[in-house]
Amino acid sequence: MPKVTCSLCGSAVEPRQMVAAQKLDNHTLALIKKDRPEWEGKRGVCNNCLEQYRAKKFLGYLEAEYEKISALEESLVSKLARRGRVAKLVNEEYEKQMTAGQRVADKVARFGGSWTFIFIFGGILFGWMGLNVWILAARPFDPYPFILLNLVLSTLAALQAPVIMMSQNRQAEKDRLEAKQDYEINLMAELEIRDLHDKMDALRYKQWHELWHMQQRQIELLEHLHAELSHPEQVTKEPEPFKLPEL
């Protein structure tokens, strides 16, 4: 069977090992024309040259993705490479770093937003007003319209509001940490799925590679057998021992 010449490397290969230029994707064609501007793209290329430019194409994908990566994603990739753990208990770690004042603020905010506080505070108000209107009606310490009570309520509200705001700010910070952890877990799961797909593609490509070379070997044996049967008077060269090429 006559051999043909690759339009890139110039090596002589069999026709079945050639790939027509019309069957190449646009990205691969662009890479070839970038390296070889004189290449016209009318003749085919061999499988070795095609594999080299496919590798360059995938390296270009990786380099483009690496330029877009953020500091968070870079740290996550390093954790993923070291098989580090991303999932953690955000609440426990955050509570370990809280100061005594922050713990008191959380307890005050938790108590101030409960029915227990409403009932207790309502009882104090009614008791205050009843004490000054009925029990101490002759000499009340805070007669109607309860100016001292209004002052106490205003002072309580002025102190309670910033304490509750501090607790809400810490809760918002804790929510941001949890959202960040969720993003890291989702991103890690995406990278793991990509890696799994790459492994499956590599395994499938390896199987195709082995099957293709086994088919080539079978064709060589059939050609040798055909030559022996067609021309028994001629001595045909025995095929070389089969060795599966490495990827």
XYZ file of N, CA and C in Angstrom:
741
model
N 0.846 -1.194 0.000
C 0.000 0.000 0.000
C 0.883 1.247 0.000
N 0.732 2.162 -0.968
C 1.593 3.349 -1.024
C 1.339 4.266 0.163
N 2.415 4.887 0.624
C 2.321 5.791 1.758
C 2.198 7.228 1.272
N 1.660 8.071 2.129
C 1.479 9.490 1.814
C 2.290 10.310 2.817
N 2.542 11.540 2.459
C 3.389 12.420 3.265
C 2.525 13.376 4.062
N 2.872 13.532 5.339
C 2.165 14.495 6.204
C 2.526 15.910 5.761
N 1.545 16.781 5.733
C 1.776 18.152 5.279
C 2.474 19.017 6.323
N 2.628 18.521 7.566
C 3.280 19.299 8.612
C 4.700 18.819 8.900
N 4.814 17.532 9.264
C 6.134 17.006 9.629
C 6.867 16.373 8.448
N 6.169 16.070 7.378
C 6.797 15.490 6.203
C 7.088 14.013 6.296
N 6.624 13.345 7.333
C 6.874 11.910 7.479
C 5.900 11.118 6.616
N 6.376 9.983 6.111
C 5.547 9.117 5.273
C 4.794 8.136 6.145
N 3.477 8.152 6.045
C 2.612 7.280 6.846
C 1.591 6.644 5.925
N 0.887 5.680 6.456
C -0.158 5.024 5.687
C -1.385 5.934 5.576
N -2.162 5.781 4.534
C -3.328 6.669 4.339
C -4.322 6.626 5.497
N -4.484 5.478 6.126
C -5.444 5.403 7.227
C -4.963 6.124 8.480
N -3.694 6.518 8.535
C -3.159 7.266 9.663
C -3.174 8.768 9.410
N -3.801 9.181 8.323
C -3.890 10.593 7.982
C -5.280 11.127 8.321
N -5.340 12.407 8.686
C -6.600 13.093 8.971
C -6.710 14.270 8.014
N -7.814 14.351 7.314
C -8.002 15.438 6.359
C -8.101 16.776 7.076
N -7.584 17.814 6.427
C -7.617 19.150 7.031
C -9.043 19.652 7.205
N -9.964 19.208 6.372
C -11.353 19.653 6.478
C -12.037 19.109 7.727
N -11.491 18.063 8.310
C -12.103 17.461 9.499
C -11.585 18.056 10.801
N -10.609 18.962 10.740
C -10.060 19.564 11.946
C -10.962 20.692 12.423
N -11.014 20.876 13.757
C -11.821 21.972 14.296
C -11.104 23.297 14.105
N -11.844 24.378 14.278
C -11.306 25.710 14.007
C -10.164 26.085 14.939
N -10.277 25.680 16.208
C -9.222 26.015 17.170
C -7.908 25.326 16.794
N -7.982 24.075 16.421
C -6.767 23.358 16.010
C -6.187 23.957 14.744
N -7.039 24.329 13.797
C -6.550 24.973 12.569
C -5.863 26.296 12.873
N -6.428 27.051 13.823
C -5.815 28.329 14.178
C -4.438 28.128 14.812
N -4.300 27.098 15.653
C -3.000 26.819 16.264
C -1.972 26.393 15.214
N -2.399 25.579 14.261
C -1.470 25.132 13.211
C -1.020 26.316 12.355
N -1.965 27.175 11.964
C -1.601 28.316 11.129
C -0.769 29.342 11.895
N -0.925 29.377 13.213
C -0.090 30.274 14.011
C 1.360 29.808 14.023
N 1.564 28.485 14.156
C 2.927 27.942 14.134
C 3.482 27.828 12.720
N 2.606 27.525 11.773
C 3.040 27.315 10.377
C 2.204 28.210 9.455
N 2.574 29.484 9.351
C 1.768 30.390 8.500
C 1.736 29.967 7.037
N 2.775 29.255 6.595
C 2.818 28.854 5.183
C 1.923 27.662 4.882
N 1.356 27.032 5.914
C 0.530 25.841 5.705
C -0.773 26.233 5.019
N -1.097 25.596 3.932
C -2.270 25.957 3.139
C -3.546 25.282 3.622
N -3.418 24.169 4.333
C -4.611 23.486 4.833
C -5.341 22.696 3.787
N -4.656 22.268 2.734
C -5.288 21.471 1.688
C -4.979 19.996 1.818
N -3.858 19.669 2.433
C -3.467 18.267 2.596
C -3.656 17.850 4.046
N -3.687 16.543 4.254
C -3.940 16.008 5.576
C -2.713 16.038 6.465
N -2.945 15.738 7.757
C -1.874 15.680 8.752
C -1.916 14.298 9.401
N -0.775 13.872 9.903
C -0.706 12.556 10.541
C -1.251 12.622 11.962
N -1.448 11.453 12.545
C -2.015 11.387 13.891
C -1.071 11.969 14.940
N 0.231 11.822 14.759
C 1.180 12.366 15.731
C 1.108 13.887 15.791
N 1.089 14.530 14.631
C 0.965 15.991 14.609
C -0.369 16.439 15.184
N -1.424 15.704 14.886
C -2.739 16.061 15.395
C -2.793 15.962 16.923
N -2.186 14.938 17.494
C -2.158 14.795 18.945
C -1.360 15.918 19.596
N -0.279 16.351 18.954
C 0.513 17.450 19.506
C -0.291 18.745 19.558
N -1.025 19.047 18.511
C -1.801 20.284 18.505
C -3.048 20.183 19.385
N -3.551 19.002 19.553
C -4.634 18.844 20.525
C -4.137 19.109 21.935
N -2.940 18.640 22.251
C -2.354 18.910 23.569
C -2.144 20.411 23.765
N -1.688 21.116 22.726
C -1.518 22.561 22.828
C -2.849 23.264 23.056
N -3.886 22.748 22.416
C -5.207 23.357 22.591
C -5.676 23.239 24.032
N -5.510 22.056 24.637
C -5.950 21.877 26.014
C -5.090 22.676 26.985
N -3.795 22.796 26.699
C -2.941 23.636 27.543
C -3.385 25.098 27.473
N -3.821 25.531 26.301
C -4.339 26.890 26.189
C -5.590 27.100 27.020
N -6.460 26.090 27.061
C -7.643 26.179 27.920
C -7.254 26.347 29.389
N -6.292 25.549 29.839
C -5.868 25.603 31.241
C -5.226 26.941 31.580
N -4.401 27.462 30.674
C -3.759 28.746 30.938
C -4.784 29.880 30.995
N -5.775 29.833 30.127
C -6.818 30.869 30.148
C -7.634 30.797 31.433
N -7.954 29.593 31.901
C -8.709 29.450 33.149
C -7.875 29.882 34.344
N -6.555 29.617 34.326
C -5.707 29.968 35.461
C -5.573 31.480 35.612
N -5.629 32.222 34.498
C -5.548 33.667 34.584
C -6.795 34.265 35.224
N -7.931 33.586 35.096
C -9.176 34.093 35.663
C -9.388 33.675 37.116
N -8.560 32.813 37.635
C -8.799 32.234 38.953
C -8.582 33.286 40.041
N -9.389 33.278 41.077
C -9.274 34.215 42.182
C -8.433 33.614 43.297
N -8.170 34.455 44.315
C -7.366 33.977 45.442
C -8.086 32.866 46.195
N -9.402 32.998 46.337
C -10.187 31.962 47.008
C -10.128 30.659 46.234
N -10.298 30.732 44.914
C -10.259 29.518 44.099
C -8.865 28.911 44.077
N -7.832 29.781 44.117
C -6.464 29.259 44.132
C -6.192 28.490 45.422
N -6.649 29.039 46.559
C -6.476 28.325 47.827
C -7.274 27.023 47.831
N -8.449 27.049 47.199
C -9.251 25.835 47.140
C -8.582 24.783 46.272
N -7.979 25.211 45.170
C -7.265 24.267 44.309
C -6.090 23.640 45.053
N -5.384 24.446 45.862
C -4.277 23.887 46.651
C -4.788 22.891 47.680
N -5.942 23.178 48.295
C -6.532 22.216 49.223
C -6.928 20.943 48.502
N -7.479 21.123 47.321
C -7.906 19.967 46.546
C -6.704 19.119 46.141
N -5.592 19.782 45.796
C -4.393 19.032 45.415
C -3.807 18.273 46.596
N -3.924 18.858 47.803
C -3.406 18.190 48.998
C -4.436 17.258 49.630
N -5.607 17.142 48.990
C -6.708 16.334 49.531
C -7.139 16.860 50.896
N -7.115 18.203 51.032
C -7.532 18.808 52.293
C -9.041 18.859 52.418
N -9.496 19.088 53.634
C -10.932 19.107 53.902
C -11.444 20.536 53.836
N -12.551 20.736 53.130
C -13.137 22.057 52.982
C -14.316 22.239 53.932
N -15.144 21.226 54.096
C -16.317 21.318 54.969
C -15.886 21.454 56.426
N -16.542 22.357 57.133
C -16.242 22.579 58.546
C -17.479 23.141 59.234
N -17.465 23.106 60.551
C -18.566 23.640 61.345
C -18.305 25.125 61.590
N -18.961 25.965 60.807
C -18.710 27.401 60.889
C -19.147 27.957 62.238
N -20.293 27.510 62.756
C -20.807 28.049 64.012
C -19.856 27.793 65.170
N -19.351 26.572 65.265
C -18.452 26.252 66.376
C -17.145 27.041 66.297
N -16.564 27.129 65.112
C -15.315 27.873 64.972
C -15.523 29.370 65.217
N -16.662 29.890 64.790
C -16.921 31.318 64.997
C -17.168 31.623 66.473
N -17.891 30.731 67.157
C -18.176 30.962 68.580
C -16.922 30.860 69.438
N -15.928 30.067 69.009
C -14.686 29.989 69.770
C -13.911 31.303 69.756
N -14.096 32.114 68.726
C -13.376 33.382 68.608
C -14.129 34.563 69.202
N -15.329 34.350 69.726
C -16.135 35.443 70.269
C -15.622 35.875 71.633
N -15.713 37.181 71.901
C -15.330 37.723 73.201
C -16.509 37.630 74.169
N -16.237 37.983 75.433
C -17.297 37.923 76.448
C -18.395 38.939 76.148
N -18.025 40.141 75.688
C -19.030 41.146 75.354
C -19.918 40.710 74.209
N -19.336 40.039 73.235
C -20.130 39.563 72.113
C -21.100 38.471 72.540
N -20.666 37.623 73.455
C -21.576 36.586 73.953
C -22.733 37.209 74.736
N -22.424 38.244 75.538
C -23.486 38.921 76.291
C -24.471 39.598 75.339
N -23.934 40.226 74.273
C -24.804 40.895 73.303
C -25.742 39.894 72.627
N -25.227 38.714 72.304
C -26.086 37.697 71.688
C -27.173 37.231 72.648
N -26.811 37.068 73.920
C -27.813 36.642 74.901
C -28.880 37.717 75.108
N -28.443 38.997 75.129
C -29.407 40.087 75.289
C -30.343 40.155 74.086
N -29.778 40.023 72.882
C -30.615 40.060 71.686
C -31.555 38.868 71.638
N -31.067 37.702 72.077
C -31.924 36.520 72.080
C -33.061 36.667 73.090
N -32.733 37.234 74.265
C -33.768 37.408 75.287
C -34.725 38.530 74.910
N -34.200 39.606 74.273
C -35.063 40.735 73.907
C -36.022 40.409 72.787
N -35.790 39.353 72.040
C -36.689 38.963 70.969
C -37.513 37.747 71.288
N -37.837 37.553 72.579
C -38.605 36.374 72.996
C -39.895 36.801 73.670
N -40.847 35.862 73.734
C -42.098 36.127 74.446
C -41.881 36.293 75.943
N -40.871 35.670 76.457
C -40.575 35.821 77.897
C -40.291 37.273 78.240
N -39.478 37.929 77.395
C -39.182 39.345 77.630
C -40.448 40.195 77.534
N -41.313 39.881 76.559
C -42.539 40.665 76.397
C -43.436 40.536 77.624
N -43.605 39.318 78.139
C -44.467 39.123 79.316
C -43.863 39.781 80.549
N -42.560 39.597 80.753
C -41.923 40.193 81.936
C -41.983 41.721 81.871
N -41.654 42.273 80.705
C -41.639 43.723 80.581
C -43.054 44.294 80.671
N -44.031 43.561 80.082
C -45.417 44.018 80.223
C -45.870 44.003 81.678
N -45.473 42.977 82.441
C -45.825 42.932 83.863
C -45.196 44.069 84.631
N -43.945 44.417 84.304
C -43.285 45.532 84.991
C -43.992 46.845 84.690
N -44.395 47.046 83.448
C -45.087 48.288 83.087
C -46.425 48.422 83.825
N -47.220 47.352 83.779
C -48.513 47.418 84.465
C -48.330 47.552 85.971
N -47.324 46.894 86.529
C -47.058 47.031 87.961
C -46.637 48.445 88.317
N -45.805 49.049 87.489
C -45.350 50.440 87.723
C -46.545 51.391 87.712
N -47.374 51.245 86.659
C -48.512 52.148 86.555
C -49.533 51.901 87.670
N -49.778 50.641 88.021
C -50.720 50.357 89.096
C -50.217 50.841 90.435
N -48.904 50.735 90.646
C -48.332 51.186 91.917
C -48.496 52.680 92.091
N -48.306 53.469 91.014
C -48.392 54.922 91.118
C -49.832 55.434 91.032
N -50.753 54.652 90.471
C -52.131 55.129 90.322
C -52.988 54.702 91.513
N -52.823 53.485 92.018
C -53.713 52.987 93.074
C -53.019 52.833 94.429
N -51.928 52.142 94.484
C -51.318 51.842 95.785
C -50.717 53.095 96.405
N -49.953 53.829 95.613
C -49.333 55.070 96.127
C -50.053 56.284 95.547
N -51.383 56.234 95.539
C -52.138 57.333 94.931
C -51.924 58.640 95.688
N -51.693 58.581 97.006
C -51.518 59.805 97.792
C -50.173 60.444 97.505
N -49.084 59.640 97.494
C -47.730 60.178 97.248
C -47.016 59.289 96.225
N -47.400 59.344 94.955
C -46.738 58.500 93.941
C -45.347 59.048 93.617
N -44.392 58.158 93.382
C -43.032 58.599 93.016
C -42.923 58.926 91.532
N -43.930 58.493 90.712
C -43.959 58.824 89.280
C -45.406 59.005 88.867
N -45.980 60.165 89.155
C -47.407 60.359 88.860
C -47.657 60.397 87.354
N -48.954 60.267 87.033
C -49.370 60.338 85.635
C -48.951 61.687 85.061
N -48.363 61.744 83.864
C -48.260 60.761 82.756
C -46.975 59.940 82.780
N -46.449 59.596 83.927
C -45.340 58.653 84.078
C -44.091 59.103 83.305
N -43.605 60.280 83.663
C -42.431 60.838 82.991
C -41.190 60.004 83.293
N -41.047 59.561 84.532
C -39.889 58.734 84.882
C -39.913 57.395 84.133
N -41.114 56.840 83.966
C -41.231 55.591 83.211
C -40.827 55.797 81.747
N -41.247 56.925 81.164
C -40.838 57.218 79.783
C -39.321 57.363 79.673
N -38.706 57.957 80.689
C -37.248 58.105 80.676
C -36.563 56.745 80.768
N -37.096 55.860 81.606
C -36.523 54.513 81.725
C -36.677 53.744 80.424
N -37.858 53.853 79.808
C -38.085 53.154 78.545
C -37.168 53.681 77.443
N -36.994 55.004 77.394
C -36.112 55.587 76.374
C -34.673 55.144 76.587
N -34.238 55.127 77.852
C -32.872 54.687 78.143
C -32.681 53.217 77.788
N -33.669 52.391 78.130
C -33.600 50.962 77.800
C -33.542 50.746 76.284
N -34.383 51.485 75.539
C -34.380 51.348 74.082
C -33.062 51.824 73.476
N -32.493 52.909 74.029
C -31.230 53.430 73.514
C -30.072 52.469 73.758
N -30.127 51.729 74.847
C -29.062 50.761 75.136
C -29.287 49.432 74.424
N -30.545 49.043 74.323
C -30.838 47.740 73.737
C -30.638 47.732 72.213
N -30.932 48.861 71.545
C -30.841 48.901 70.083
C -29.420 48.632 69.571
N -28.380 49.303 70.080
C -27.033 48.985 69.569
C -26.565 47.578 69.910
N -27.023 47.051 71.072
C -26.643 45.681 71.424
C -27.242 44.703 70.420
N -28.513 44.917 70.071
C -29.155 44.049 69.079
C -28.499 44.220 67.710
N -28.111 45.443 67.360
C -27.439 45.682 66.079
C -26.102 44.954 66.013
N -25.364 44.955 67.140
C -24.092 44.227 67.161
C -24.309 42.739 66.941
N -25.341 42.202 67.561
C -25.630 40.784 67.386
C -26.053 40.483 65.950
N -26.846 41.382 65.353
C -27.261 41.172 63.967
C -26.079 41.276 63.004
N -25.158 42.185 63.284
C -23.969 42.298 62.431
C -23.126 41.029 62.489
N -22.982 40.449 63.683
C -22.228 39.205 63.793
C -22.960 38.063 63.093
N -24.289 38.066 63.170
C -25.041 37.036 62.461
C -24.870 37.174 60.949
N -24.838 38.437 60.473
C -24.611 38.648 59.040
C -23.213 38.190 58.640
N -22.224 38.442 59.496
C -20.866 37.970 59.208
C -20.809 36.444 59.203
N -21.522 35.839 60.144
C -21.580 34.372 60.172
C -22.258 33.825 58.917
N -23.295 34.516 58.445
C -23.963 34.090 57.208
C -23.024 34.203 56.011
N -22.191 35.243 56.008
C -21.221 35.383 54.918
C -20.199 34.255 54.943
N -19.776 33.861 56.135
C -18.840 32.742 56.240
C -19.481 31.442 55.757
N -20.744 31.236 56.123
C -21.430 30.031 55.667
C -21.629 30.047 54.149
N -21.954 31.232 53.598
C -22.099 31.325 52.141
C -20.760 31.073 51.442
N -19.679 31.571 52.039
C -18.352 31.326 51.468
C -18.010 29.840 51.495
N -18.356 29.185 52.612
C -18.089 27.750 52.694
C -18.936 26.979 51.678
N -20.211 27.379 51.518
C -21.057 26.716 50.516
C -20.474 26.875 49.118
N -19.943 28.078 48.836
C -19.330 28.297 47.524
C -18.100 27.410 47.338
N -17.277 27.303 48.396
C -16.088 26.458 48.305
C -16.470 24.991 48.069
N -17.489 24.532 48.785
C -17.914 23.136 48.631
C -18.459 22.902 47.220
N -19.278 23.843 46.730
C -19.820 23.689 45.374
C -18.713 23.725 44.332
N -17.740 24.632 44.533
C -16.640 24.723 43.577
C -15.781 23.463 43.623
N -15.551 22.946 44.820
C -14.761 21.719 44.946
C -15.501 20.548 44.287
N -16.811 20.483 44.482
C -17.578 19.417 43.836
C -17.505 19.544 42.316
N -17.540 20.784 41.810
C -17.435 20.983 40.363
C -16.077 20.534 39.842
N -15.008 20.873 40.576
C -13.674 20.463 40.142
C -13.520 18.946 40.198
N -14.097 18.347 41.230
C -14.017 16.890 41.321
C -14.766 16.226 40.166
N -15.914 16.782 39.821
C -16.684 16.224 38.698
C -15.923 16.396 37.391
N -15.287 17.563 37.215
C -14.462 17.762 36.018
C -13.319 16.765 35.966
N -12.672 16.579 37.119
C -11.563 15.633 37.161
C -12.044 14.223 36.848
N -13.232 13.875 37.362
C -13.787 12.555 37.075
C -14.089 12.400 35.586
N -14.634 13.453 34.967
C -14.889 13.400 33.530
C -13.587 13.257 32.750
N -12.549 13.982 33.175
C -11.261 13.875 32.483
C -10.695 12.457 32.590
N -10.844 11.867 33.763
C -10.349 10.500 33.930
C -11.124 9.518 33.043
N -12.440 9.712 32.988
C -13.238 8.846 32.131
C -12.874 9.032 30.655
N -12.656 10.291 30.251
C -12.259 10.543 28.857
C -10.896 9.938 28.560
N -9.955 10.057 29.532
C -8.633 9.471 29.325
C -8.708 7.950 29.224
N -9.551 7.354 30.078
C -9.707 5.899 30.020
C -10.324 5.470 28.694
N -11.330 6.216 28.241
C -11.956 5.887 26.963
C -10.978 6.077 25.805
N -10.181 7.163 25.873
C -9.192 7.387 24.813
C -8.134 6.277 24.803
N -7.749 5.825 25.990
C -6.772 4.740 26.060
C -7.334 3.458 25.450
N -8.598 3.171 25.747
C -9.220 1.975 25.167
C -9.310 2.083 23.653
N -9.703 3.275 23.164
C -9.745 3.467 21.716
C -8.351 3.307 21.097
N -7.345 3.837 21.794
C -5.972 3.742 21.294
C -5.546 2.276 21.175
N -5.853 1.489 22.211
C -5.483 0.073 22.171
C -6.262 -0.664 21.087
N -7.560 -0.377 20.982
C -8.364 -1.060 19.956
C -7.897 -0.693 18.553
N -7.539 0.566 18.341
C -7.088 0.982 17.017
C -5.795 0.265 16.613
N -4.852 0.165 17.565
C -3.593 -0.509 17.243
C -3.796 -2.016 17.088
N -4.700 -2.583 17.852
C -5.007 -4.005 17.654
C -5.644 -4.237 16.282
N -6.485 -3.312 15.865
C -7.076 -3.430 14.537
C -6.005 -3.294 13.460
N -5.062 -2.380 13.662
C -3.964 -2.244 12.710
C -3.152 -3.535 12.626
N -2.943 -4.160 13.770
C -2.201 -5.426 13.779
C -2.965 -6.521 13.034
N -4.275 -6.562 13.234
C -5.078 -7.564 12.532
C -5.048 -7.336 11.021
N -5.053 -6.079 10.616
C -4.975 -5.788 9.179
C -3.627 -6.225 8.618
N -2.542 -5.992 9.376
C -1.226 -6.431 8.921
C -1.169 -7.954 8.784
N -1.730 -8.662 9.763
C -1.728 -10.125 9.686
C -2.570 -10.620 8.500
N -3.725 -9.955 8.283
C -4.556 -10.358 7.150
C -3.855 -10.082 5.819
N -3.152 -8.954 5.731
C -2.396 -8.666 4.509
C -1.278 -9.677 4.303
N -0.607 -10.062 5.386
C 0.451 -11.067 5.276
C -0.124 -12.425 4.841
N -1.270 -12.780 5.439
C -1.905 -14.046 5.063
C -2.383 -14.024 3.611
N -2.912 -12.884 3.193
C -3.370 -12.758 1.805
C -2.200 -12.864 0.832
N -1.060 -12.257 1.206
C 0.111 -12.342 0.332
C 0.624 -13.769 0.240
N 0.626 -14.509 1.319
C 1.081 -15.901 1.294
C 0.151 -16.780 0.462
N -1.175 -16.546 0.575
C -2.120 -17.368 -0.186
C -2.151 -16.985 -1.664
N -1.953 -15.729 -1.945
C -1.996 -15.287 -3.339
C -0.739 -15.675 -4.106
N 0.405 -15.580 -3.439
C 1.679 -15.890 -4.091
C 2.458 -16.880 -3.221
N 2.044 -18.142 -3.243
C 2.743 -19.128 -2.387
C 4.182 -19.352 -2.804
N 4.518 -19.042 -4.080
C 5.901 -19.277 -4.519
C 6.857 -18.214 -3.976
N 6.323 -17.063 -3.577
C 7.184 -16.005 -3.045
C 7.315 -16.133 -1.532
N 8.456 -15.732 -1.042
C 8.709 -15.754 0.402
C 8.336 -14.382 0.969
N 7.319 -14.347 1.784
C 6.872 -13.085 2.392
C 7.526 -12.904 3.752
N 7.800 -11.670 4.033
C 8.440 -11.346 5.309
C 7.439 -11.471 6.453
N 7.893 -12.142 7.501
C 7.017 -12.317 8.656
C 6.809 -10.978 9.365
N 5.597 -10.718 9.853
C 5.349 -9.469 10.591
C 6.171 -9.423 11.877
N 6.541 -8.225 12.230
C 7.303 -8.053 13.471
C 6.421 -8.353 14.674
N 7.033 -8.768 15.784
C 6.218 -9.032 17.002
C 5.431 -7.792 17.400
N 4.201 -8.044 17.784
C 3.298 -6.926 18.121
C 3.620 -6.388 19.504
N 3.723 -5.068 19.585
C 3.953 -4.390 20.839
C 3.038 -3.177 20.864
N 2.196 -3.110 21.871
C 1.242 -2.023 21.955
C 1.971 -0.721 22.264
N 1.851 0.287 21.388
C 2.525 1.561 21.641
C 1.957 2.241 22.875
N 2.786 3.001 23.561
C 2.357 3.740 24.738
C 1.735 5.061 24.322
N 0.847 5.556 25.180
C 0.206 6.839 24.903
C 1.181 7.979 25.125
